[in-house]
Coordinates of C-alpha atoms in Angstrom, one line a residue:
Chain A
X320 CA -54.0 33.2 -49.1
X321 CA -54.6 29.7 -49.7
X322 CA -54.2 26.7 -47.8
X323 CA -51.1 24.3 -48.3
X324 CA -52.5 21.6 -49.9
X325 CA -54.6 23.8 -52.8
X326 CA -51.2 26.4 -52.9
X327 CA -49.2 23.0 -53.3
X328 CA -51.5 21.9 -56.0
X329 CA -51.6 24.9 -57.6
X330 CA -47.8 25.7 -58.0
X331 CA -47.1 22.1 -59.0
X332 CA -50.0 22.4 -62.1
X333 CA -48.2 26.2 -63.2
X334 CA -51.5 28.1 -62.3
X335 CA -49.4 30.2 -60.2
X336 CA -46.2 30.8 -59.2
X337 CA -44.5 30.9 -55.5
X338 CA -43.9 34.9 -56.2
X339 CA -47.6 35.5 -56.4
X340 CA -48.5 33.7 -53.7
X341 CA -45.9 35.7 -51.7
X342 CA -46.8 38.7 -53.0
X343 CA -50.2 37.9 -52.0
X344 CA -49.0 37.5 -48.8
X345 CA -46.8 40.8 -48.3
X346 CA -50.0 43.2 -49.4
X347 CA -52.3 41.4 -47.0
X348 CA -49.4 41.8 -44.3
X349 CA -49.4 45.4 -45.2
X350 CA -53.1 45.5 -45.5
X351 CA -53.9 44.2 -42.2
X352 CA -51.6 44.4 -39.8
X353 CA -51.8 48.0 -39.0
X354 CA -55.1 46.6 -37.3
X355 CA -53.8 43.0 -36.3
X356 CA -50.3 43.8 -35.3
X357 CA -49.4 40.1 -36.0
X358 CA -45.6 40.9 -37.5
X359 CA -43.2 42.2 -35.5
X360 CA -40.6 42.3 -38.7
X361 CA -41.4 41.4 -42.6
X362 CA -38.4 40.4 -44.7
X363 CA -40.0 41.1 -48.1
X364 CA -36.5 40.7 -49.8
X365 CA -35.4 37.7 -48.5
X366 CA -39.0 36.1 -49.2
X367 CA -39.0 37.3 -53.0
X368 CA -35.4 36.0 -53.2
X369 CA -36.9 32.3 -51.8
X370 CA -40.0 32.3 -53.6
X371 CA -37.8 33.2 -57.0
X372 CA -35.8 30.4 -56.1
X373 CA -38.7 28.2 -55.4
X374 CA -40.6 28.5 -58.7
X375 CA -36.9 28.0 -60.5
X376 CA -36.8 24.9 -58.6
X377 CA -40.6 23.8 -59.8
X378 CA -39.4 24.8 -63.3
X379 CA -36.7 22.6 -63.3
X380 CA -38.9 19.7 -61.8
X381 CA -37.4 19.6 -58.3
X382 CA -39.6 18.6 -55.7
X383 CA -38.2 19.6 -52.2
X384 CA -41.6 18.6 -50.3
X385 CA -44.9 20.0 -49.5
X386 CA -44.0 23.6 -48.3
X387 CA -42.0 24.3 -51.3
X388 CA -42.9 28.2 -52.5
X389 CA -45.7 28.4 -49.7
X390 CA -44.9 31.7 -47.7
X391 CA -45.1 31.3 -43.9
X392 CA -44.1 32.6 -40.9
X393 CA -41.9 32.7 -37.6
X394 CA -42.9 33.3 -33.9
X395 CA -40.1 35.7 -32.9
X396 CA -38.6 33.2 -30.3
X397 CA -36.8 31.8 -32.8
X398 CA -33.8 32.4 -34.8
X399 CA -34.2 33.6 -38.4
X400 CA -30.7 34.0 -39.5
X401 CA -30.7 38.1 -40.7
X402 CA -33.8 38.9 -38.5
X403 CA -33.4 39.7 -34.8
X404 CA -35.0 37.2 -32.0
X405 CA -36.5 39.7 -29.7
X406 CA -38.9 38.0 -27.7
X407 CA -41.6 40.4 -27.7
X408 CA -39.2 41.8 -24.9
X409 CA -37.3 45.5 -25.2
X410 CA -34.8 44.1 -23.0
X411 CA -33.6 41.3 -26.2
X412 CA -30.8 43.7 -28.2
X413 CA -32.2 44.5 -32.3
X414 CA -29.1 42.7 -33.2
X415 CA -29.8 40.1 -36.4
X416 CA -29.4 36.2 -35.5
X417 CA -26.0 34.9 -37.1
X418 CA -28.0 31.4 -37.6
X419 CA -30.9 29.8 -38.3
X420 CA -32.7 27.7 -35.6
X421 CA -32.9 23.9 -36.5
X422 CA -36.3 24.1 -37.9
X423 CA -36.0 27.6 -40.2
X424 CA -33.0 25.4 -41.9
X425 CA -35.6 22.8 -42.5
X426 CA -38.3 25.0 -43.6
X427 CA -35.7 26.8 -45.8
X428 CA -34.5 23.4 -47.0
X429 CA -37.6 22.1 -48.1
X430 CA -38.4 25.6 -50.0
X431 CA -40.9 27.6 -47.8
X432 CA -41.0 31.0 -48.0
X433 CA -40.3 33.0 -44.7
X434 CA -42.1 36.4 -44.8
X435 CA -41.4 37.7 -41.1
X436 CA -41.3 36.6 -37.7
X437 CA -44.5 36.9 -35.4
X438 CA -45.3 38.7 -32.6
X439 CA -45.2 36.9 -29.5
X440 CA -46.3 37.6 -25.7
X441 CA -43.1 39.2 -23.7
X442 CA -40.8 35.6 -23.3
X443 CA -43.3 33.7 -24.3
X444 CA -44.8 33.7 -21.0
X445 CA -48.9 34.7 -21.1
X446 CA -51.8 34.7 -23.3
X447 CA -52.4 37.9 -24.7
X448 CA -50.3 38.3 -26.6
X449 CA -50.0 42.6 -26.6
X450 CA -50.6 44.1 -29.0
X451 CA -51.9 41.9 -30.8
X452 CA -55.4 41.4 -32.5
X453 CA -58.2 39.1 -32.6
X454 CA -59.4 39.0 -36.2
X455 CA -62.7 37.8 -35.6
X456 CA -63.2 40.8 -33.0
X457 CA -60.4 43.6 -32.7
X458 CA -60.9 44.4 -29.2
X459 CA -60.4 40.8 -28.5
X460 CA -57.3 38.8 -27.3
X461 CA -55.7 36.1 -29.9
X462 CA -54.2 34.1 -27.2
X463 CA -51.1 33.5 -26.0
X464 CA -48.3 33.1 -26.7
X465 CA -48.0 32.7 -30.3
X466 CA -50.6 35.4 -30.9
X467 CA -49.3 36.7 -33.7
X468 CA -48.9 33.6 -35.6
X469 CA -52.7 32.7 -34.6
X470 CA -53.6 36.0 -36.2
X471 CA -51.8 36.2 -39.0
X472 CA -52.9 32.5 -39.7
X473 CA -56.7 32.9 -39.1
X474 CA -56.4 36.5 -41.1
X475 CA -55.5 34.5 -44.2
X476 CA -52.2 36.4 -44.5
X477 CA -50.0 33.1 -44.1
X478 CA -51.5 29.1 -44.5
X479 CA -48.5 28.2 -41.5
X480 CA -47.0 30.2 -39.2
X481 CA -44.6 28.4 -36.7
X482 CA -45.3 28.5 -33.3
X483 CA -44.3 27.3 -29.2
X484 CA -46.2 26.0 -26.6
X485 CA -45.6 25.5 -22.7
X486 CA -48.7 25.3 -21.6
X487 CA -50.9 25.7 -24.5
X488 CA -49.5 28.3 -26.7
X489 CA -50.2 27.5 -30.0
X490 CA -53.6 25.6 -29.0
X491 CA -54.9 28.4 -27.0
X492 CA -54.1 30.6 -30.5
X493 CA -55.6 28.6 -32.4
X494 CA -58.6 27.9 -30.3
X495 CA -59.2 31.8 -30.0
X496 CA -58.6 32.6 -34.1
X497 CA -60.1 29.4 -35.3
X498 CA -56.5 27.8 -36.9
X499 CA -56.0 24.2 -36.5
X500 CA -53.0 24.2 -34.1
X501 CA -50.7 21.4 -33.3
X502 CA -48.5 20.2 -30.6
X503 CA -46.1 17.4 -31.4
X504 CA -45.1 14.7 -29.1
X505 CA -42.1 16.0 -26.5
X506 CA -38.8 16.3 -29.1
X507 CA -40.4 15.5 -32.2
X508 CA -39.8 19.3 -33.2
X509 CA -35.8 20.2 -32.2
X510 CA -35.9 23.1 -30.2
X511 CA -32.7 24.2 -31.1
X512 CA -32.1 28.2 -31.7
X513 CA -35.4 28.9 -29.7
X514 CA -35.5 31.0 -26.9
X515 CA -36.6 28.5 -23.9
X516 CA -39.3 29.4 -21.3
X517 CA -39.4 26.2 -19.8
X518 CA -36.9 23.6 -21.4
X519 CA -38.5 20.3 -20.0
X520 CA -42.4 21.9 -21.4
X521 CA -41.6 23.7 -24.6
X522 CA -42.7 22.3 -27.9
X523 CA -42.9 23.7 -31.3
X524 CA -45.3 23.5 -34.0
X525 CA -47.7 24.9 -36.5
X526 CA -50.5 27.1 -36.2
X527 CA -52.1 26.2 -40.0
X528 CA -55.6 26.8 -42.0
X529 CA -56.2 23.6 -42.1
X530 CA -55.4 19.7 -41.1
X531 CA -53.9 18.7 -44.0
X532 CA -51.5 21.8 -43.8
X533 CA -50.7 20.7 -40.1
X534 CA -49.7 17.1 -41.2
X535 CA -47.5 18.4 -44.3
X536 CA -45.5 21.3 -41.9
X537 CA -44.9 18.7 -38.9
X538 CA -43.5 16.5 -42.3
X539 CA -41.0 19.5 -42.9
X540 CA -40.3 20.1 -39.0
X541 CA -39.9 17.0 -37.7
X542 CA -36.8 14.7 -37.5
X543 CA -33.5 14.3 -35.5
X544 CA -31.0 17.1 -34.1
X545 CA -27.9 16.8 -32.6
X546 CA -28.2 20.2 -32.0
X547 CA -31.5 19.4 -29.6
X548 CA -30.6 16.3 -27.0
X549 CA -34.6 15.9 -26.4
X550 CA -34.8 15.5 -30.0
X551 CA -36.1 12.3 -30.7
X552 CA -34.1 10.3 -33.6
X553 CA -37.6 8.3 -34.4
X554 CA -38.2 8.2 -38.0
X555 CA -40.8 10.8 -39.2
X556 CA -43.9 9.1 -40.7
X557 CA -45.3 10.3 -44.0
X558 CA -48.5 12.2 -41.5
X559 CA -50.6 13.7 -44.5
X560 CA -50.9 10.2 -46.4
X561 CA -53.5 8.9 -43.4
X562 CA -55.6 11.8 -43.5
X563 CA -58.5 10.1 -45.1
X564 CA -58.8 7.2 -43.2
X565 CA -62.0 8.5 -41.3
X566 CA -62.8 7.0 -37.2
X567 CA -64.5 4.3 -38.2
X568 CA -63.7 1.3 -35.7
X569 CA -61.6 4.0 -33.3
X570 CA -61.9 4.1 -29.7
X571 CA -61.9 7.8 -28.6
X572 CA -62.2 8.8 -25.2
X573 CA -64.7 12.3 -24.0
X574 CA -62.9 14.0 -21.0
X575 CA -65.3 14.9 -18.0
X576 CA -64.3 16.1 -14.9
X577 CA -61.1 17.8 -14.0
X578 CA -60.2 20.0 -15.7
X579 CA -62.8 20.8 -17.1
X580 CA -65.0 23.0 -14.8
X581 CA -66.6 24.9 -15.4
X582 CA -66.5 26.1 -18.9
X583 CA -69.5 28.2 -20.6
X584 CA -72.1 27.1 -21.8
X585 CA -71.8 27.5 -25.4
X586 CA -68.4 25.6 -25.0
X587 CA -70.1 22.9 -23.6
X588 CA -72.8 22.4 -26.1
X589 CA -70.7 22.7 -29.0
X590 CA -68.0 20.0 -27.6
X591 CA -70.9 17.5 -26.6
X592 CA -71.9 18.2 -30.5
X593 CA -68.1 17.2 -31.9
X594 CA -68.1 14.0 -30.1
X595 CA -71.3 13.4 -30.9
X596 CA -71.0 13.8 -34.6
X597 CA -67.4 11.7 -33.9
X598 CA -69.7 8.9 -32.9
X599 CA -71.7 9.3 -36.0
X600 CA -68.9 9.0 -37.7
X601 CA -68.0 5.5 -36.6
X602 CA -65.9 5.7 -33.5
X603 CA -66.7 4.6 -30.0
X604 CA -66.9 7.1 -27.7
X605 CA -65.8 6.2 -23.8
X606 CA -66.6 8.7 -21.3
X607 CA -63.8 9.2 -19.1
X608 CA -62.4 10.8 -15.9
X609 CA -58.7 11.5 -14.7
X610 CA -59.1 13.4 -11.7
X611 CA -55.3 14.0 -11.4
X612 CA -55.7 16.7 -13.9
X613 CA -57.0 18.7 -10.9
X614 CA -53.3 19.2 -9.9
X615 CA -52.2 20.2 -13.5
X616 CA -52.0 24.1 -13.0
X617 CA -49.8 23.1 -9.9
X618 CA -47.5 21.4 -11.5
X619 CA -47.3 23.4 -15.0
X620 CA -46.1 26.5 -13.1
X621 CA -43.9 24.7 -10.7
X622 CA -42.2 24.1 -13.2
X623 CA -42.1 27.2 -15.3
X624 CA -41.7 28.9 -12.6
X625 CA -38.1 27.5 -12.2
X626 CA -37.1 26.7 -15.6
X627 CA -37.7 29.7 -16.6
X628 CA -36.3 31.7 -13.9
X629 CA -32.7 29.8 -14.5
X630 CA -33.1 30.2 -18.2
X631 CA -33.4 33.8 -17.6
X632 CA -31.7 34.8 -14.1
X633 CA -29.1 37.2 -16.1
X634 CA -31.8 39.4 -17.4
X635 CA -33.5 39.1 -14.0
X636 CA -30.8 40.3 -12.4
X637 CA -29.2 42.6 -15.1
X638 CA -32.5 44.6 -16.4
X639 CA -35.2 43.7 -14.3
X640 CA -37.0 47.1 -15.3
X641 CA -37.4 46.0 -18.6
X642 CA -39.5 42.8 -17.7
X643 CA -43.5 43.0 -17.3
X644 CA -43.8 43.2 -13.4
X645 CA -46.0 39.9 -13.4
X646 CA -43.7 37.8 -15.7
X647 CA -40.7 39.5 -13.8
X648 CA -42.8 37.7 -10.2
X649 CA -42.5 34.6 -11.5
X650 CA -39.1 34.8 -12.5
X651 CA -38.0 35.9 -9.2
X652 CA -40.2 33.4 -7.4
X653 CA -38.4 30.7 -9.5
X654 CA -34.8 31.7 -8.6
X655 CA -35.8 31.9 -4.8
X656 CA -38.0 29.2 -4.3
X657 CA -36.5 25.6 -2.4
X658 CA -35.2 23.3 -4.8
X659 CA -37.5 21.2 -3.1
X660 CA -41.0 22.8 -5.0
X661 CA -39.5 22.2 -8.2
X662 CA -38.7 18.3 -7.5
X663 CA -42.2 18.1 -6.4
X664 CA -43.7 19.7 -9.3
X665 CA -41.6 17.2 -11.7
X666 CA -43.0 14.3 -9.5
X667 CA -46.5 15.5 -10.2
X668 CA -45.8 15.8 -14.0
X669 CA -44.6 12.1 -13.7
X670 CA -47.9 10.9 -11.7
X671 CA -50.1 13.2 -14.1
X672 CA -48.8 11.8 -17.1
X673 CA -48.8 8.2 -15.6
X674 CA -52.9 8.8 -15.3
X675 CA -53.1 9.9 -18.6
X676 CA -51.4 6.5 -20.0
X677 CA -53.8 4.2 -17.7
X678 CA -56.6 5.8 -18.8
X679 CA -55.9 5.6 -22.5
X680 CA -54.6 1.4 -22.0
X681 CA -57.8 0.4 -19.2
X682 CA -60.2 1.8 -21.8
X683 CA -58.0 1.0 -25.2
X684 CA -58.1 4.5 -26.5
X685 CA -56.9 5.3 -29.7
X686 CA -57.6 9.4 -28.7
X687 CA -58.6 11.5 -26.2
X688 CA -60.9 14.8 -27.0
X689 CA -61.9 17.6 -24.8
X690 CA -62.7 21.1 -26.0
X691 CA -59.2 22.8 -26.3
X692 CA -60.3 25.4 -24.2
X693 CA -63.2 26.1 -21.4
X694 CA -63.7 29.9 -23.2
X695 CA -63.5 31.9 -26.0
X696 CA -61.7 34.6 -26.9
X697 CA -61.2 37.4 -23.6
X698 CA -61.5 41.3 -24.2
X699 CA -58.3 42.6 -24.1
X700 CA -58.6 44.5 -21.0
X701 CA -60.1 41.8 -18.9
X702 CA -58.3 40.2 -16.0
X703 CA -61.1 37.3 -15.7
X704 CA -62.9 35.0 -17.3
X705 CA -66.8 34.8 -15.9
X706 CA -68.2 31.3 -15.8
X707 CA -71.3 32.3 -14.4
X708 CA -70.8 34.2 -10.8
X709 CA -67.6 32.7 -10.7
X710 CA -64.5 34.3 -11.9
X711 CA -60.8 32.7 -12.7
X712 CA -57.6 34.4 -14.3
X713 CA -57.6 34.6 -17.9
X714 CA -54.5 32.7 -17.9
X715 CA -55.4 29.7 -15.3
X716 CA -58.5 29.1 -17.4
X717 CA -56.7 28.8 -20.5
X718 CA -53.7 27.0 -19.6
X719 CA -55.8 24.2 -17.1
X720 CA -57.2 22.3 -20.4
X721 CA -53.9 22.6 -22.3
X722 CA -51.2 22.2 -19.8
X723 CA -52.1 18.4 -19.4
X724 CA -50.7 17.8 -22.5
X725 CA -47.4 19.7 -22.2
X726 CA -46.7 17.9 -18.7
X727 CA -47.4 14.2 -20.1
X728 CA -45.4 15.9 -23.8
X729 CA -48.5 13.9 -25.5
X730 CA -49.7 15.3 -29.1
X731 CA -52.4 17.2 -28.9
X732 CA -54.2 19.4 -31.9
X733 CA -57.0 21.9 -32.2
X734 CA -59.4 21.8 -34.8
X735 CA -61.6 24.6 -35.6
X736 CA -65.8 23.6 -34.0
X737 CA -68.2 25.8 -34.2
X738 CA -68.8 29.5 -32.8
X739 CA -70.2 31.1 -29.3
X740 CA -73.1 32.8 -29.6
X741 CA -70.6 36.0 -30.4
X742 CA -69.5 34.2 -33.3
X743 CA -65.9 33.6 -31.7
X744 CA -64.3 30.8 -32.1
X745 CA -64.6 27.1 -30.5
X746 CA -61.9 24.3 -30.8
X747 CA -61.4 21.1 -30.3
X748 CA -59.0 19.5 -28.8
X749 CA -57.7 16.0 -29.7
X750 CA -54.7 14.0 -27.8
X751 CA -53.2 10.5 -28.7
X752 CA -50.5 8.3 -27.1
X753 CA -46.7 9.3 -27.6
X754 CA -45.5 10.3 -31.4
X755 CA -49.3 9.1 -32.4
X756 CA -49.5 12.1 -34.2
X757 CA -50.6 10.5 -37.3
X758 CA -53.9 9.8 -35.1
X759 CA -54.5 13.0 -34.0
X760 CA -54.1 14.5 -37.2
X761 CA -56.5 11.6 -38.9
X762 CA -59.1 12.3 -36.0
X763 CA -59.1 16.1 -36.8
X764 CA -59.3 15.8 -40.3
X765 CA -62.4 13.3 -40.0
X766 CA -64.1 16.1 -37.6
X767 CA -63.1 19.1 -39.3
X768 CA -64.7 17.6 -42.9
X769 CA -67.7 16.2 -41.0
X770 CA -68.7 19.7 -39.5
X771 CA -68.0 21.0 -42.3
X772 CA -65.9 23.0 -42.1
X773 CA -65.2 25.4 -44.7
X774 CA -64.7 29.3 -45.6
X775 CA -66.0 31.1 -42.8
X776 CA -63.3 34.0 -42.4
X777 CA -63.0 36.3 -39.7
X778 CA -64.2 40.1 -40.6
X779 CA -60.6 41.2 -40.6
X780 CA -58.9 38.9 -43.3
X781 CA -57.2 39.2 -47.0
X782 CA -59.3 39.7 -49.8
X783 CA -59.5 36.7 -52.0
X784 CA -58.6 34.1 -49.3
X785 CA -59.5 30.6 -49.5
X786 CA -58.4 29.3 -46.1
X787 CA -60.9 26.6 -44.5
X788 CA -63.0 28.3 -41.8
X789 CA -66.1 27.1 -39.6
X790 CA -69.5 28.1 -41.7
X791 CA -71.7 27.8 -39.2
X792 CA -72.3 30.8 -36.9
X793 CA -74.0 28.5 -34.3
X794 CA -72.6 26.9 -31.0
X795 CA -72.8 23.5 -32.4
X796 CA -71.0 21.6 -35.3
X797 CA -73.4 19.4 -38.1
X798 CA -72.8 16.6 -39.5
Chain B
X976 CA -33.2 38.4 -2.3
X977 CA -29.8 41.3 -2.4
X978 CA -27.8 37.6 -1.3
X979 CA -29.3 36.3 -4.8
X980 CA -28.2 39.4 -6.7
X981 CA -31.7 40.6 -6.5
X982 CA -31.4 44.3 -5.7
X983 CA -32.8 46.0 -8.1
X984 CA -35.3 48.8 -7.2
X985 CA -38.0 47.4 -8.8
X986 CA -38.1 44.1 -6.6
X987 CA -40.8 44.6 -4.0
X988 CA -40.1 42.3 -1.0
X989 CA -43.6 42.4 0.3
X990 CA -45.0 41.6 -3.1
X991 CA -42.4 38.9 -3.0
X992 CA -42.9 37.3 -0.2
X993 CA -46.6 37.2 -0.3
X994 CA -46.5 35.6 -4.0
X995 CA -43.7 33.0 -2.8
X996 CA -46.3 31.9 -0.5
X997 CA -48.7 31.9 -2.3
X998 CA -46.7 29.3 -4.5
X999 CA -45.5 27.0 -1.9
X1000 CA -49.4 26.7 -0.6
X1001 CA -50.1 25.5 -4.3
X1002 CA -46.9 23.1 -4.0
X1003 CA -48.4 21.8 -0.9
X1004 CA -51.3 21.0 -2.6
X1005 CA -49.3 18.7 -4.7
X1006 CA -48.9 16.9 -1.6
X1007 CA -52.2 15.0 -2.3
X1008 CA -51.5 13.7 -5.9
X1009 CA -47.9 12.6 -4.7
X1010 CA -49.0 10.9 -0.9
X1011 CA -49.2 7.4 -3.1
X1012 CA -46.7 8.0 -5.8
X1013 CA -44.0 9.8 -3.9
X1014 CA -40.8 8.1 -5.1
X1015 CA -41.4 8.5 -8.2
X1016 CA -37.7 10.0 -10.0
X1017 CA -38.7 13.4 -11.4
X1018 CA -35.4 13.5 -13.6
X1019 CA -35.1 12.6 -17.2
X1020 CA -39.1 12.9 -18.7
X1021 CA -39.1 10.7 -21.3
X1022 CA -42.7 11.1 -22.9
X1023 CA -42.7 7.5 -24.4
X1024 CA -44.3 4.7 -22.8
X1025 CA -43.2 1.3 -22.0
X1026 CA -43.2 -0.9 -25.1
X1027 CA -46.1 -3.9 -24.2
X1028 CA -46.9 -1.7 -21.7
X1029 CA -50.3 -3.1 -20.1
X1030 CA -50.6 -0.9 -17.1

């Protein structure tokens, strides 16, 4: 599957229609994901009937936006009206949604293509994302927890599959299949119809091939809901018309410090190398600390821990058995825990994200870049990440360079980097200043052409893809 | 937990207790961050910043 911008291209010049690309689609579903397990349901009817109604719309020269006859996808915490939202949990009835969530009706509405809902880790809560695949190493986790849109995305099956992130899950996805990935500001997606984990952290967005199809979905999903009361009512820019406008002249700040040790070595090389070649491309790059990001994990599940224990407590209580003992812990612990703990943890948030916005005024940032996360992809069966004698949770490690971002609701993307010496995946991570998207989304696109990146596909993909991939097998990025 | 309709025979009380404080260490440790910033209201996030806004 191509990505956005050539399948836009190519519908709108006739050299194909929206009903090959989603046939395309549906065989490489079928192909693959025996291995990847990325789908959790297909809907090949309902995506013939939009793609037939897409290319009647192209016919008639109707132009309902940039995702018009592209096939995508849905992480399964959200309601596709017809499909059931089961939350990769047994304990969510089969039963189809009666309505679509706020941003399926604006996907639908502006002529995408939706081709199933993907697999998710149980409630959205972890990182693995069971059973999902790795496509650039089987026995390999995706991430967590939009795993199976990070697959399905880096397999070439989709160009955008729709994903939600608490504390990282659609960067850490992205990181781990080499997608682009990004996370809006806080309310610039309406999370209305989604399952919640942790209302006052979730965000939505798109895992994508590429930058440009990142800036053209957030186009689509983006805007006002009465539905959503965090929604903001800010007008939504046009983000793919800046894409080109390269770093030249931009301030952009390189993270040290909390919390980012340790991270391995080949991480470390390869992110030096993106803000190096960031520099060669024109930008200033300021070193910088904020050592309250030591307290991020802290605060992230002091808050989940609650939230998501309130959002849930009828599940808790009614089917306990059918929750995975660890996320059923931290449940409990939210509904018994002193109101107290939770208070607290907001007031970090507030002092976290306080640090962040000083540091980006005191040194006039225009972005912020650390590498998304301090490891690549874990075996499945692993419980830690080694950074050399030491060991930390798979999850902590993850979630302690991308939860930052979800406590101070800043945008933040990954862009593809480089490889580890295993030839997994490496991403960056860029952040800007609230609803700055258009500057993350320029910043990646001015890294990901200057490493150039470009078809490097993952052993398990569809035949005949053209989605943009890393080339380089090395741990560093050229430019 | 039974007063909190937690009685389910899958809840573990030991497990419980010893990840609850587990938890509350790690909100202690909060402590630190907050010691100059305490009063700050943790209602209402709004991600925006303050328009002008020069620290």
């Amino acid at each position: 599957m191509t990505d956005i911008g050539e399948a836009g291209r190519s519908l709108r010049s006739g050299r194909t229609t929206s009903r090959e690309f989603t046939e395309a689609s549906l065989a490489a579903a079928a192909a693959l994901d025996g291995d990847l397990a990325a789908f959790v349901v297909l809907d090949p009817d309902g995506a013939l009937e939009a793609a037939d109604a897409a290319d009647e719309a192209i016919a008639a020269g109707r132009d309902l936006g940039p995702l018009m006859g592209v096939p995508v996808a849905i992480k399964d915490i959200v309601d596709v009206a017809g499909l059931p939202t089961r939350c990769g949990s047994s304990a969510y009835p089969a039963t189809p949604a009666a309505t679509d969530a706020t941003l399926v009706r604006r996907l639908r509405r502006g002529g995408a293509v939706i081709v199933g809902k993907t697999t998710t880790h149980e409630l959205a809560c972890g990182v693995y994302s069971p059973p999902v695949s790795n496509p650039w190493d089987l026995d390999r986790i995706p991430g967590g927890s939009s795993g199976g849109s990070g697959a399905a995305v880096a397999a070439g099956i989709v160009p955008m599959a729709v994903g939600s992130d608490t504390g990282g899950s659609i960067r850490i996805p992205a990181s781990l299949c080499g997608t682009v990935g990004l996370k809006a500001t806080y309310g610039r997606v309406s999370r209305a119809g989604v399952a919640a984990l942790a209302w006052s952290l979730d965000h939505l967005g798109p895992l994508t091939s590429t930058v440009e199809g990142a800036a053209a979905s957030l186009e689509v999903l983006a805007g006002p809901d009465p539905l959503d009361p965090s929604a903001s009512s800010r007008p939504v820019p046009q983000y793919s018309s800046g894409l080109d406008r390269g770093v030249e002249g931009l301030r952009i700040g390189v993270l040290s410090g909390p919390p980012l040790d340790p991270v391995q070595p080949d991480v470390a090389e390869t992110f030096a190398a993106s803000a190096d070649l960031l520099g060669r491309q024109g930008a200033a790059m300021v070193g910088v600390e904020v050592p309250e990001l030591e307290h991020g994990l802290a605060a992230e599940f002091g808050i989940v821990a609650p939230e998501a224990g309130a959002y849930h407590r009828d599940l808790v209580r009614s089917r306990p058995d059918r929750i995975d003992p660890g996320i059923r812990t931290l449940l409990v612990a939210g509904l018994t825990l002193a109101p107290e703990h939770y208070f607290k943890a907001l007031q970090a948030r507030r002092a976290i994200a306080d640090a962040l916005r000083r540091v980006f005024i005191r040194n006039r940032l225009d972005a912020l870049v650390t590498p998304t996360l301090p490891a690549t992809a874990a075996p499945k069966d692993a419980d830690d990440l080694w950074f050399g004698d030491s060991a930390e949770p798979v999850t902590l490690a993850y979630v302690r360079t991308t939860g930052p971002f979800n406590l101070s609701g800043l945008p933040a993307l990954s862009v593809p980097a480089g490889f580890d010496r295993n030839g997994l995946p490496i991403g960056l991570q860029v952040a800007a200043a609230p609803f700055d998207e258009e500057m993350v989304l320029r910043v990646g696109a001015c890294f990901e052409a200057a490493a150039g990146i470009r078809a490097r596909r993952p052993p398990t993909n569809s035949s005949g893809a053209a989605g943009a991939r890393v080339e380089r097998g090395d741990p560093a990025p050229t430019g | 937990m039974r007063e909190l309709g937690l009685d389910h025979e899958v809840f573990d009380a030991a497990a419980t207790h010893a990840d609850l404080a587990e938890r509350i260490a790690q909100s202690e440790s909060l402590d630190a961050l907050l010691s100059e910033s305490g009063g700050l209201d943790p209602t209402a996030f709004d991600p925006s910043w303050p328009t002008g806004d020069t620290e």
